[in-house]
XYZ file of C-alpha atoms in Angstrom:
710
model
C -20.109 194.974 -8.462
C -22.045 196.966 -11.030
C -19.896 199.091 -13.328
C -19.612 202.798 -12.656
C -22.051 204.694 -14.842
C -21.360 208.268 -15.967
C -24.575 209.730 -17.434
C -24.245 211.112 -20.981
C -25.176 214.700 -21.776
C -28.682 215.181 -23.188
C -29.006 216.947 -26.528
C -32.695 217.932 -26.656
C -32.735 220.618 -23.974
C -33.255 223.452 -26.463
C -36.257 221.678 -28.033
C -38.152 221.338 -24.739
C -40.728 224.167 -24.199
C -39.900 226.617 -21.413
C -43.195 225.805 -19.694
C -42.170 222.154 -19.128
C -41.090 221.752 -15.490
C -37.845 220.058 -14.475
C -38.368 217.402 -11.806
C -35.530 216.788 -9.314
C -35.564 213.966 -6.779
C -32.853 215.243 -4.437
C -32.236 212.073 -2.427
C -29.437 211.667 0.097
C -28.113 208.678 -1.846
C -29.044 209.345 -5.487
C -29.801 212.493 -7.477
C -32.383 212.152 -10.267
C -33.397 214.820 -12.714
C -35.733 214.715 -15.709
C -38.740 216.260 -17.403
C -42.307 216.349 -16.134
C -44.649 213.796 -17.687
C -41.880 211.281 -18.525
C -41.712 207.801 -17.047
C -37.986 207.747 -16.281
C -35.478 210.396 -15.141
C -32.999 211.544 -17.765
C -29.927 211.759 -15.487
C -29.139 209.675 -12.392
C -25.929 209.722 -10.313
C -24.733 209.433 -6.723
C -25.389 212.585 -4.729
C -21.749 213.083 -3.614
C -18.798 215.340 -4.367
C -15.115 214.316 -4.466
C -12.006 216.454 -4.813
C -9.037 214.361 -5.976
C -5.671 215.878 -6.837
C -4.499 216.161 -10.409
C -1.385 214.071 -11.015
C 0.177 216.430 -13.557
C -0.129 219.608 -11.456
C 1.394 220.368 -8.070
C -1.389 220.008 -5.497
C -4.194 221.269 -7.758
C -7.543 219.688 -6.927
C -10.478 219.026 -9.221
C -14.135 218.603 -8.288
C -15.808 215.363 -9.334
C -19.576 214.929 -8.870
C -20.983 211.436 -8.570
C -18.929 208.297 -9.068
C -15.411 208.602 -10.400
C -14.869 207.310 -13.898
C -12.209 204.543 -13.870
C -10.975 205.742 -17.266
C -10.048 209.107 -15.709
C -8.311 207.712 -12.629
C -4.928 207.675 -14.387
C -5.092 211.471 -14.302
C -6.290 211.874 -10.685
C -5.012 210.719 -7.312
C -7.985 209.617 -5.202
C -5.950 208.140 -2.333
C -6.131 211.331 -0.250
C -9.684 212.421 -1.052
C -12.869 211.761 0.866
C -16.496 211.618 -0.192
C -18.501 214.737 0.648
C -22.272 214.926 0.822
C -24.443 218.052 1.051
C -26.816 216.201 3.410
C -26.876 215.731 7.145
C -29.716 213.415 8.211
C -31.619 214.034 4.961
C -31.416 217.834 5.314
C -29.263 219.894 2.943
C -26.706 221.898 4.919
C -23.647 222.111 2.644
C -24.889 224.332 -0.179
C -21.398 224.681 -1.604
C -21.499 220.987 -2.525
C -25.147 221.338 -3.554
C -24.165 223.970 -6.086
C -21.568 221.625 -7.617
C -24.212 218.909 -7.885
C -26.781 221.219 -9.507
C -24.162 222.503 -11.964
C -23.375 218.972 -13.003
C -27.018 217.885 -13.206
C -28.103 220.827 -15.378
C -25.072 220.338 -17.597
C -25.914 216.641 -18.075
C -29.508 217.607 -18.800
C -28.262 219.805 -21.641
C -28.550 223.351 -20.217
C -25.953 225.808 -21.482
C -26.620 229.025 -19.567
C -29.725 229.833 -17.512
C -32.401 227.265 -16.724
C -35.641 228.867 -17.884
C -37.891 226.070 -16.615
C -39.993 225.720 -13.455
C -38.422 223.407 -10.867
C -40.140 220.797 -8.706
C -37.690 219.454 -6.087
C -38.350 216.779 -3.500
C -37.380 217.174 0.160
C -37.763 215.327 3.433
C -40.685 215.706 5.837
C -40.740 218.944 7.852
C -37.712 220.320 6.049
C -36.369 223.388 7.964
C -37.301 226.782 6.547
C -33.697 227.945 6.297
C -32.848 224.962 4.074
C -35.774 225.768 1.784
C -34.745 229.445 1.708
C -31.123 228.715 0.828
C -32.142 226.242 -1.868
C -34.628 228.733 -3.364
C -32.037 231.494 -3.334
C -29.553 229.196 -5.085
C -32.047 228.242 -7.804
C -33.303 231.771 -8.396
C -30.069 233.730 -8.376
C -27.620 231.212 -9.804
C -29.670 229.467 -12.455
C -32.426 232.008 -13.251
C -35.261 229.627 -12.481
C -38.687 231.343 -12.974
C -40.547 229.388 -10.253
C -39.919 226.672 -7.691
C -42.049 224.133 -5.800
C -41.002 221.780 -2.982
C -42.756 218.506 -2.190
C -42.190 215.521 0.127
C -40.752 212.522 -1.678
C -42.743 210.030 0.432
C -45.990 211.871 -0.422
C -45.229 211.647 -4.138
C -44.481 207.937 -3.782
C -47.748 207.374 -1.851
C -49.844 209.317 -4.372
C -48.226 207.471 -7.279
C -49.005 204.077 -5.696
C -52.516 205.313 -4.866
C -52.954 205.981 -8.562
C -51.778 202.417 -9.254
C -54.278 201.054 -6.708
C -51.726 199.809 -4.157
C -53.043 201.975 -1.303
C -56.120 203.999 -0.395
C -56.844 207.643 0.210
C -56.284 207.180 3.942
C -53.222 205.274 5.021
C -49.673 205.278 6.306
C -46.368 205.418 4.477
C -43.256 203.851 6.012
C -40.181 205.180 4.256
C -36.833 203.487 4.958
C -34.347 205.706 3.181
C -30.597 206.198 2.980
C -30.070 208.293 6.102
C -33.415 208.287 7.945
C -36.704 206.465 8.345
C -40.093 208.240 8.354
C -43.673 207.289 9.116
C -46.280 209.687 7.680
C -50.064 209.253 8.055
C -52.352 210.325 5.161
C -55.914 211.523 5.595
C -58.043 212.333 2.576
C -54.974 212.003 0.372
C -52.874 214.613 2.215
C -50.005 214.017 4.693
C -50.594 214.881 8.337
C -47.177 216.369 9.116
C -48.022 216.976 12.759
C -48.291 213.236 13.339
C -45.279 212.086 11.334
C -42.357 210.328 13.067
C -38.655 210.204 12.199
C -35.617 208.121 13.204
C -32.082 209.005 12.135
C -31.172 205.476 11.037
C -31.171 204.302 7.443
C -29.384 202.333 4.792
C -26.061 204.145 5.221
C -25.929 203.069 8.872
C -26.482 199.451 7.837
C -23.596 199.693 5.384
C -21.298 201.276 7.979
C -22.225 198.622 10.541
C -21.561 195.800 8.079
C -18.194 197.279 7.166
C -17.200 197.599 10.812
C -18.205 194.026 11.645
C -16.310 192.537 8.694
C -13.237 194.681 9.402
C -13.181 193.503 13.018
C -13.783 189.895 11.985
C -11.061 189.959 9.314
C -8.595 192.696 10.346
C -5.986 191.501 7.831
C -8.516 192.121 5.015
C -9.821 195.450 6.334
C -8.460 197.311 3.312
C -10.546 195.116 0.997
C -13.807 195.856 2.842
C -14.440 199.285 1.340
C -17.654 201.211 1.782
C -18.743 200.521 -1.799
C -18.053 196.802 -1.375
C -20.008 196.733 1.895
C -22.905 198.452 0.105
C -22.824 195.788 -2.579
C -22.710 192.951 -0.023
C -25.617 194.531 1.853
C -27.807 194.624 -1.242
C -26.923 191.064 -2.284
C -26.929 189.121 0.996
C -28.611 190.961 3.882
C -32.155 190.143 5.003
C -34.555 190.975 7.841
C -35.055 188.234 10.432
C -38.666 187.599 11.425
C -37.511 186.857 14.996
C -34.061 188.206 15.735
C -33.375 186.124 18.848
C -34.567 182.889 17.227
C -32.279 183.563 14.264
C -29.373 184.044 16.659
C -30.111 180.694 18.296
C -29.988 178.991 14.892
C -26.441 180.247 14.336
C -25.514 179.263 17.882
C -26.991 175.747 18.110
C -27.725 174.462 14.600
C -24.517 174.378 12.588
C -26.124 172.824 9.496
C -28.759 175.541 9.106
C -26.203 178.197 9.967
C -23.974 176.900 7.190
C -26.882 177.033 4.751
C -27.515 180.679 5.637
C -23.849 181.671 5.418
C -22.556 183.343 2.278
C -18.918 183.586 1.235
C -16.993 186.301 -0.514
C -13.837 185.035 -2.170
C -11.040 187.583 -2.354
C -8.457 187.402 -5.142
C -5.925 184.688 -4.352
C -3.102 183.238 -6.396
C -1.873 179.814 -5.233
C 1.860 179.721 -4.521
C 3.957 177.870 -7.077
C 4.586 174.242 -6.237
C 8.155 173.264 -5.375
C 9.259 170.905 -8.116
C 12.617 169.103 -8.015
C 15.138 170.903 -10.213
C 16.117 169.287 -13.447
C 19.596 168.017 -14.246
C 20.262 171.064 -16.400
C 19.271 173.350 -13.517
C 21.505 171.445 -11.090
C 24.386 171.621 -13.522
C 23.855 175.339 -14.026
C 23.793 176.005 -10.274
C 26.907 173.864 -9.780
C 28.724 175.816 -12.491
C 27.718 179.120 -10.893
C 28.840 177.861 -7.483
C 32.164 176.659 -8.859
C 32.708 179.963 -10.626
C 31.989 181.906 -7.446
C 34.274 179.619 -5.448
C 37.085 180.005 -7.950
C 36.738 183.767 -7.814
C 36.976 183.699 -4.018
C 40.008 181.395 -4.174
C 41.717 183.716 -6.630
C 41.024 186.691 -4.389
C 42.391 184.820 -1.351
C 45.502 183.747 -3.287
C 46.143 187.311 -4.441
C 45.713 188.599 -0.891
C 48.044 185.900 0.465
C 50.651 186.691 -2.176
C 50.447 190.387 -1.300
C 50.861 189.569 2.397
C 53.820 187.268 1.747
C 55.465 189.917 -0.393
C 55.030 192.513 2.380
C 56.418 190.174 5.062
C 59.409 189.230 2.901
C 60.191 192.903 2.306
C 59.905 193.649 6.038
C 62.121 190.667 6.899
C 64.696 191.780 4.331
C 64.743 195.291 5.796
C 65.211 193.929 9.323
C 68.057 191.660 8.207
C 69.752 194.582 6.420
C 69.376 196.618 9.612
C 71.031 193.840 11.642
C 73.928 193.710 9.143
C 74.417 197.453 9.493
C 74.467 197.138 13.275
C 76.992 194.275 13.136
C 79.365 196.345 10.940
C 79.131 199.532 13.032
C 80.648 200.730 16.297
C 78.714 201.781 19.418
C 78.176 205.422 18.353
C 76.906 204.495 14.896
C 74.800 201.711 16.439
C 73.047 204.247 18.691
C 72.339 206.542 15.722
C 71.007 203.664 13.618
C 68.730 202.476 16.458
C 67.373 205.993 17.026
C 66.589 206.378 13.307
C 64.911 202.985 13.091
C 62.868 203.437 16.278
C 64.251 200.361 18.046
C 65.863 200.384 21.504
C 68.227 197.428 21.158
C 69.341 194.650 18.868
C 67.375 192.147 20.967
C 64.163 193.983 20.047
C 65.076 193.781 16.354
C 65.801 190.058 16.700
C 62.435 189.593 18.396
C 60.693 191.325 15.456
C 62.676 189.177 13.009
C 61.458 186.068 14.832
C 57.835 187.268 14.748
C 58.000 188.206 11.078
C 59.624 184.868 10.245
C 56.865 182.974 12.038
C 54.183 185.045 10.298
C 55.841 184.437 6.940
C 56.054 180.693 7.477
C 52.440 180.644 8.581
C 51.365 182.588 5.479
C 53.254 180.115 3.281
C 51.680 177.173 5.098
C 54.948 175.956 6.635
C 55.145 174.627 10.231
C 55.957 177.265 12.854
C 57.737 177.085 16.145
C 55.402 175.827 18.888
C 54.300 177.987 21.771
C 56.479 176.268 24.355
C 59.653 177.024 22.427
C 58.508 180.571 21.880
C 57.858 181.017 25.592
C 61.234 179.532 26.376
C 63.031 182.246 24.520
C 62.293 184.839 27.176
C 65.438 186.771 26.384
C 64.121 187.549 22.907
C 60.751 188.675 24.230
C 62.055 190.730 27.100
C 65.438 192.054 25.941
C 65.666 194.924 28.474
C 65.319 192.772 31.598
C 68.979 191.792 31.649
C 70.255 195.272 30.763
C 71.537 197.352 33.756
C 69.545 200.485 34.605
C 72.626 202.727 34.176
C 72.737 201.942 30.461
C 69.065 202.784 29.781
C 67.301 206.029 29.051
C 64.144 207.067 31.018
C 61.895 205.725 28.254
C 63.818 202.446 28.249
C 63.483 202.225 32.037
C 59.696 202.459 31.726
C 59.725 199.799 29.032
C 61.948 197.625 31.246
C 59.393 197.817 34.108
C 56.658 196.710 31.729
C 58.745 193.796 30.483
C 59.576 192.724 34.049
C 55.847 192.755 34.947
C 54.919 190.792 31.824
C 57.713 188.270 32.350
C 56.789 187.738 35.996
C 53.124 187.252 35.102
C 53.921 184.828 32.297
C 56.286 182.767 34.399
C 53.749 182.642 37.261
C 51.063 181.482 34.882
C 53.301 178.773 33.476
C 54.224 177.573 36.965
C 50.559 177.493 38.023
C 49.691 175.578 34.862
C 52.443 173.072 35.482
C 51.410 172.695 39.132
C 47.781 172.044 38.166
C 48.885 169.493 35.606
C 50.960 167.673 38.230
C 48.075 167.758 40.718
C 45.665 166.454 38.105
C 48.025 163.610 37.203
C 48.444 162.694 40.872
C 44.667 162.831 41.437
C 44.038 160.632 38.415
C 46.588 158.125 39.683
C 44.986 158.007 43.156
C 41.470 157.666 41.746
C 42.593 154.856 39.457
C 44.031 152.999 42.471
C 40.753 153.477 44.419
C 38.662 152.280 41.495
C 40.866 149.197 41.109
C 40.907 148.284 44.800
C 37.233 148.989 45.711
C 34.968 150.054 42.787
C 31.796 150.340 44.917
C 33.421 152.626 47.487
C 34.938 154.688 44.668
C 31.548 155.147 43.005
C 29.903 156.128 46.331
C 32.610 158.721 46.986
C 32.100 160.182 43.516
C 28.371 160.435 44.191
C 28.917 162.135 47.536
C 31.463 164.548 46.086
C 29.106 165.343 43.219
C 26.217 166.113 45.597
C 28.472 168.300 47.753
C 29.774 170.381 44.848
C 26.337 170.556 43.251
C 24.817 171.950 46.431
C 27.662 174.435 46.729
C 27.221 175.703 43.169
C 23.447 175.920 43.555
C 23.783 177.840 46.809
C 26.134 180.333 45.173
C 23.656 180.874 42.343
C 20.801 181.362 44.808
C 22.824 183.931 46.702
C 23.375 185.918 43.525
C 19.659 185.912 42.752
C 17.791 185.796 46.081
C 20.274 186.945 48.707
C 21.742 185.111 51.684
C 19.223 185.253 54.534
C 16.139 186.931 53.171
C 12.912 185.059 53.761
C 10.530 187.921 53.108
C 11.141 187.936 49.360
C 12.450 191.522 49.230
C 15.988 191.307 47.897
C 18.390 194.184 48.554
C 21.741 194.869 46.952
C 23.641 194.157 50.182
C 21.953 190.746 50.495
C 23.247 189.685 47.111
C 26.930 190.249 48.036
C 29.253 187.817 49.760
C 31.887 188.831 52.312
C 34.676 189.396 49.787
C 32.480 191.558 47.598
C 31.360 193.622 50.597
C 34.988 194.190 51.559
C 35.822 195.354 48.028
C 32.898 197.768 48.114
C 34.103 199.116 51.461
C 37.589 199.673 50.086
C 36.271 201.396 46.965
C 33.999 203.607 49.049
C 36.712 204.775 51.434
C 39.667 204.883 49.027
C 38.741 208.178 47.367
C 37.828 209.948 50.621
C 40.489 208.659 53.032
C 42.250 212.026 53.011
C 39.461 213.549 55.082
C 38.637 216.392 52.682
C 36.716 214.522 50.015
C 39.459 215.063 47.417
C 40.048 212.204 45.003
C 43.817 211.523 45.279
C 43.686 207.751 45.002
C 46.642 206.402 43.012
C 49.103 209.200 43.752
C 50.914 207.190 46.466
C 52.507 203.759 46.192
C 50.471 202.297 49.088
C 47.283 203.031 47.147
C 48.251 200.327 44.691
C 48.369 197.813 47.533
C 44.631 198.394 47.983
C 44.092 197.922 44.233
C 46.209 194.756 44.316
C 44.167 193.426 47.229
C 40.873 194.073 45.475
C 42.098 192.511 42.217
C 43.445 189.498 44.041
C 40.175 188.901 45.877
C 38.246 189.228 42.640
C 40.492 186.727 40.876
C 40.354 184.319 43.826
C 36.553 184.565 43.913
C 36.215 183.955 40.187
C 38.835 181.225 40.195
C 37.026 179.503 43.065
C 33.771 179.547 41.149
C 35.412 178.241 37.986
C 37.315 175.512 39.874
C 34.149 174.239 41.532
C 32.237 174.107 38.276
C 35.094 172.451 36.373
C 35.543 169.889 39.169
C 31.788 169.225 39.120
C 31.902 168.615 35.375
C 34.897 166.257 35.751
C 33.204 164.204 38.469
C 30.008 164.008 36.410
C 31.963 162.646 33.451
C 33.560 160.007 35.729
C 30.137 158.945 37.003
C 28.821 158.720 33.442
C 31.678 156.339 32.582
C 30.387 153.951 35.251
C 26.641 154.722 34.933
C 25.693 155.790 31.352
C 22.142 156.640 32.518
C 23.393 159.385 34.845
C 22.385 162.942 33.807
C 24.249 165.993 35.022
C 21.537 168.469 36.014
C 23.879 171.406 35.519
C 24.405 170.461 31.883
C 20.801 169.529 31.111
C 19.493 171.902 28.507
C 15.871 172.905 28.752
C 13.891 172.010 25.660
C 13.588 175.007 23.415
C 10.145 176.453 23.029
C 8.386 175.462 19.874
C 9.097 178.013 17.228
C 5.920 179.374 15.722
C 5.684 177.942 12.272
C 4.152 180.153 9.646
C 1.931 178.034 7.493
C 1.442 178.971 3.850
C -1.710 180.954 3.076
C -4.481 179.032 1.362
C -7.639 179.922 -0.484
C -9.613 179.675 2.775
C -7.579 182.515 4.262
C -8.896 184.808 1.525
C -12.534 183.792 1.949
C -14.789 186.084 3.986
C -17.820 184.425 5.573
C -20.949 186.539 5.973
C -23.212 184.687 8.384
C -24.777 186.405 11.341
C -23.942 189.771 9.767
C -26.606 189.145 7.108
C -29.483 189.864 9.513
C -27.638 191.578 12.348
C -26.843 194.701 10.324
C -30.403 195.388 9.015
C -31.691 194.816 12.545
C -30.577 198.369 13.385
C -33.739 199.578 11.616
C -35.763 197.943 14.402
C -33.200 198.288 17.217
C -31.202 201.514 16.667
C -29.623 201.049 20.088
C -27.330 198.417 18.543
C -25.308 201.250 16.992
C -25.762 203.695 19.849
C -28.796 205.597 18.545
C -31.351 206.082 21.335
C -34.447 206.302 19.129
C -37.468 204.202 18.225
C -37.414 201.420 15.674
C -39.454 201.404 12.476
C -42.275 199.269 13.891
C -42.517 201.357 17.055
C -42.616 204.551 14.962
C -45.998 203.456 13.546
C -47.455 203.292 17.051
C -45.985 206.708 17.908
C -47.414 208.273 14.757
C -50.897 206.812 15.415
C -50.851 208.109 18.980
C -50.180 211.623 17.691
C -53.363 211.588 15.633
C -56.374 213.157 17.291
C -58.856 211.078 15.301
C -60.777 208.236 16.846
C -59.825 204.556 16.745
C -61.896 203.842 13.628
C -59.761 206.250 11.610
C -56.565 204.657 12.922
C -57.945 201.249 12.048
C -58.652 202.461 8.522
C -55.086 203.831 8.237
C -53.617 200.473 9.263
C -55.423 198.764 6.404
C -53.405 200.790 3.859
C -49.716 200.905 4.871
C -47.264 201.537 2.046
C -43.582 200.588 2.556
C -41.173 202.491 0.331
C -37.526 203.537 0.215
C -34.399 201.615 -0.773
C -34.085 199.788 2.566
C -37.579 198.325 2.137
C -36.148 195.952 -0.481
C -34.578 193.682 2.159
C -36.143 190.213 2.104
C -38.387 189.709 5.106
C -39.083 193.405 5.635
C -42.895 193.208 5.194
C -43.442 190.172 7.505
C -41.178 191.669 10.186
C -42.986 195.030 10.035
C -46.344 193.318 10.234
C -45.264 191.245 13.244
C -43.845 194.313 14.976
C -46.856 196.556 14.331
C -49.319 193.888 15.584
C -47.675 194.095 18.999
C -48.878 197.712 19.305
C -52.355 197.171 17.815
C -55.441 195.663 19.440
C -55.989 191.936 19.179
C -57.260 190.845 15.721
C -57.171 194.457 14.456
C -57.015 194.515 10.631
C -53.569 195.234 9.230
C -52.337 195.357 5.648
C -48.868 196.240 4.424
C -47.764 196.488 0.815
C -44.442 197.355 -0.749
C -44.376 200.177 -3.299
C -44.360 199.262 -6.969
C -40.803 200.627 -7.268
C -39.533 201.835 -3.884
C -36.625 203.673 -5.520
C -38.213 205.461 -8.517
C -41.816 205.937 -7.365
C -40.992 209.271 -5.687
C -39.584 210.741 -8.913
C -42.417 209.289 -11.005
C -45.056 210.693 -8.652
C -43.340 214.099 -8.736
C -43.153 213.988 -12.559
C -46.876 213.164 -12.780
C -47.710 215.976 -10.346
C -45.590 218.504 -12.306
C -47.349 217.502 -15.539
C -50.808 218.173 -14.080
C -52.570 221.439 -14.621
C -52.610 222.286 -10.906
C -48.798 222.410 -10.613
C -48.504 226.069 -11.662
C -50.676 227.120 -8.726
C -48.351 225.338 -6.246
C -45.157 227.163 -7.212
C -43.732 230.459 -5.983
C -41.611 232.925 -7.933
C -38.579 235.086 -7.189
C -40.902 238.055 -6.541
C -42.836 236.049 -3.936
C -39.572 235.086 -2.250
C -38.318 238.676 -2.186
C -41.657 239.939 -0.893
C -42.154 237.466 1.952
C -38.605 236.247 2.578
C -38.125 233.198 4.776
C -41.617 233.644 6.268
C -42.951 232.307 2.988
C -41.774 228.794 3.876
C -43.333 228.698 7.325
C -46.795 228.268 5.774
C -45.797 226.808 2.388
C -47.242 223.337 1.742
C -48.406 222.066 -1.608
C -51.622 220.119 -2.149
C -50.785 216.661 -3.506
C -53.056 215.752 -6.405
C -52.475 213.621 -9.461
């Protein structure tokens, strides 16, 4: 990308005579200003305005004309600014921005106060009168310009190339500019504005289209495809296809030629560091760090264990002292001591002593009493069970009921566990006898039992998901419930409203708890039944696997996990942007504006439209087609002249003469032609002054047209 150029300030402004006109080529893309009679403009910059925020001040914005200087970007924040242009389809509408641009241009040219020089400014074809009036008012009243003249940039470019011998007195000019394209016929050296044609598609639309295509093609690199970068890629790589459809077929069917036509843009990429095996010093260093961290954790754990042991020993000592006090006291003192300590009886204190002792031995790493022995000492766990009710307070009576419930539950669980163990031992003994007496019959019975339980478990799962008897596919809540669950729902529904008044009094009477007990029992039986079937199925499957190692339990088969998406490391190819079909697809909008949603004629069709608007006979049109000048920045695309010639021949008679030529310098010829015109002696007669403007007003511009002579 070319470096940003900030034009220096000229120093010879005061030495230039006041009669020397200032020539301004006010293009939608580039602003050029210089002196009449010179070969090159003095100052050139992008015709845009930006308003970034100053970093050192709170929200204060500054106005920057043209490209931003990278050296100044450390002072400005351009992340929240946008580029503003005074143009809309090659017509100046935003005169606030135009004033900033003129201020900057005159300052770079060397002016200090008023500009006491005549002004020649270029404009587009058929520029609206209000735009001319506002521009004249700005030049007269703001800068003190003595006189102003407006001329068409394409006419100046045509006259300049006519002087060079590239085109004749009668001809056509095809101008492909930044925002629009124009076709203007010339007769006897003057433009016929009534027959000119215009399409609102130009180089900026090509750049926007290229940026959109690349952003859609590489969405993860969209931030890198800036407008300036797309403009650079357009100028370097885009071309005009002679036959658009044939070029598309090449990229579709011929991969070798398509690869030859493809260009690549390599984004910045840094290869990831290669994983090298660590050295012995690195391994030793990591081991030392790991050992140090482990030692620190061990020290912390030892300190915490010591603190816990110290707390348990203190608690155990306090409990033992409390027991000694109770042993040495009578009944009255014993009651007072228990009330102060918060205990209800000595058995409760002994139970806490046992728990603390076990915790202390566990903290020290010593063996503790096993669970069976602990369960056997029921008197220590439930000290109030054996105490008569007459000797207990109301709070102790409540605690006694809890202990009775817990003891009954624990004993029932132990009995059920013992009963299941005895049944399992008996079943194992019977199965061992069957396997010894008749192994084949034993294996067949295991298979049959496995199939029976498997079908039962599968049916229960299907009922939970699909319902019991629903063949239509619509599953309701009632169809997913078995009989026991429906009964529980019925009990829950009627329990709160069985008083007849809708008042929720469930739980206030003792018989209500019978309903709760029934529901809980059914729930436990249902769950236990499910668990028993599944555990029995797993046991039988293990027995079958002992006999047949190839047997697979379908209820334990784990589905293969889906392949986890592996993120591959990014390579240089991931940061390479291919520009293939975009090279000719984007410039094609000049010939097919409908590709970007513009319902207007293409450049080649515009020539036919312009010729049809001429009232002259066919011989004049034939003479015009022998001198067609192609100018403007977009005319620099390779293949533009052959494509225009092929497109125009489709609208001309068979074997009609046709000659197209590109301008000597499609970008600077307009300014050079305007500078030559301003240096001629006839320029003064083509200008108008402030007095003329005040006398005629905007009506002056309805009939104002200069005569182009060099």
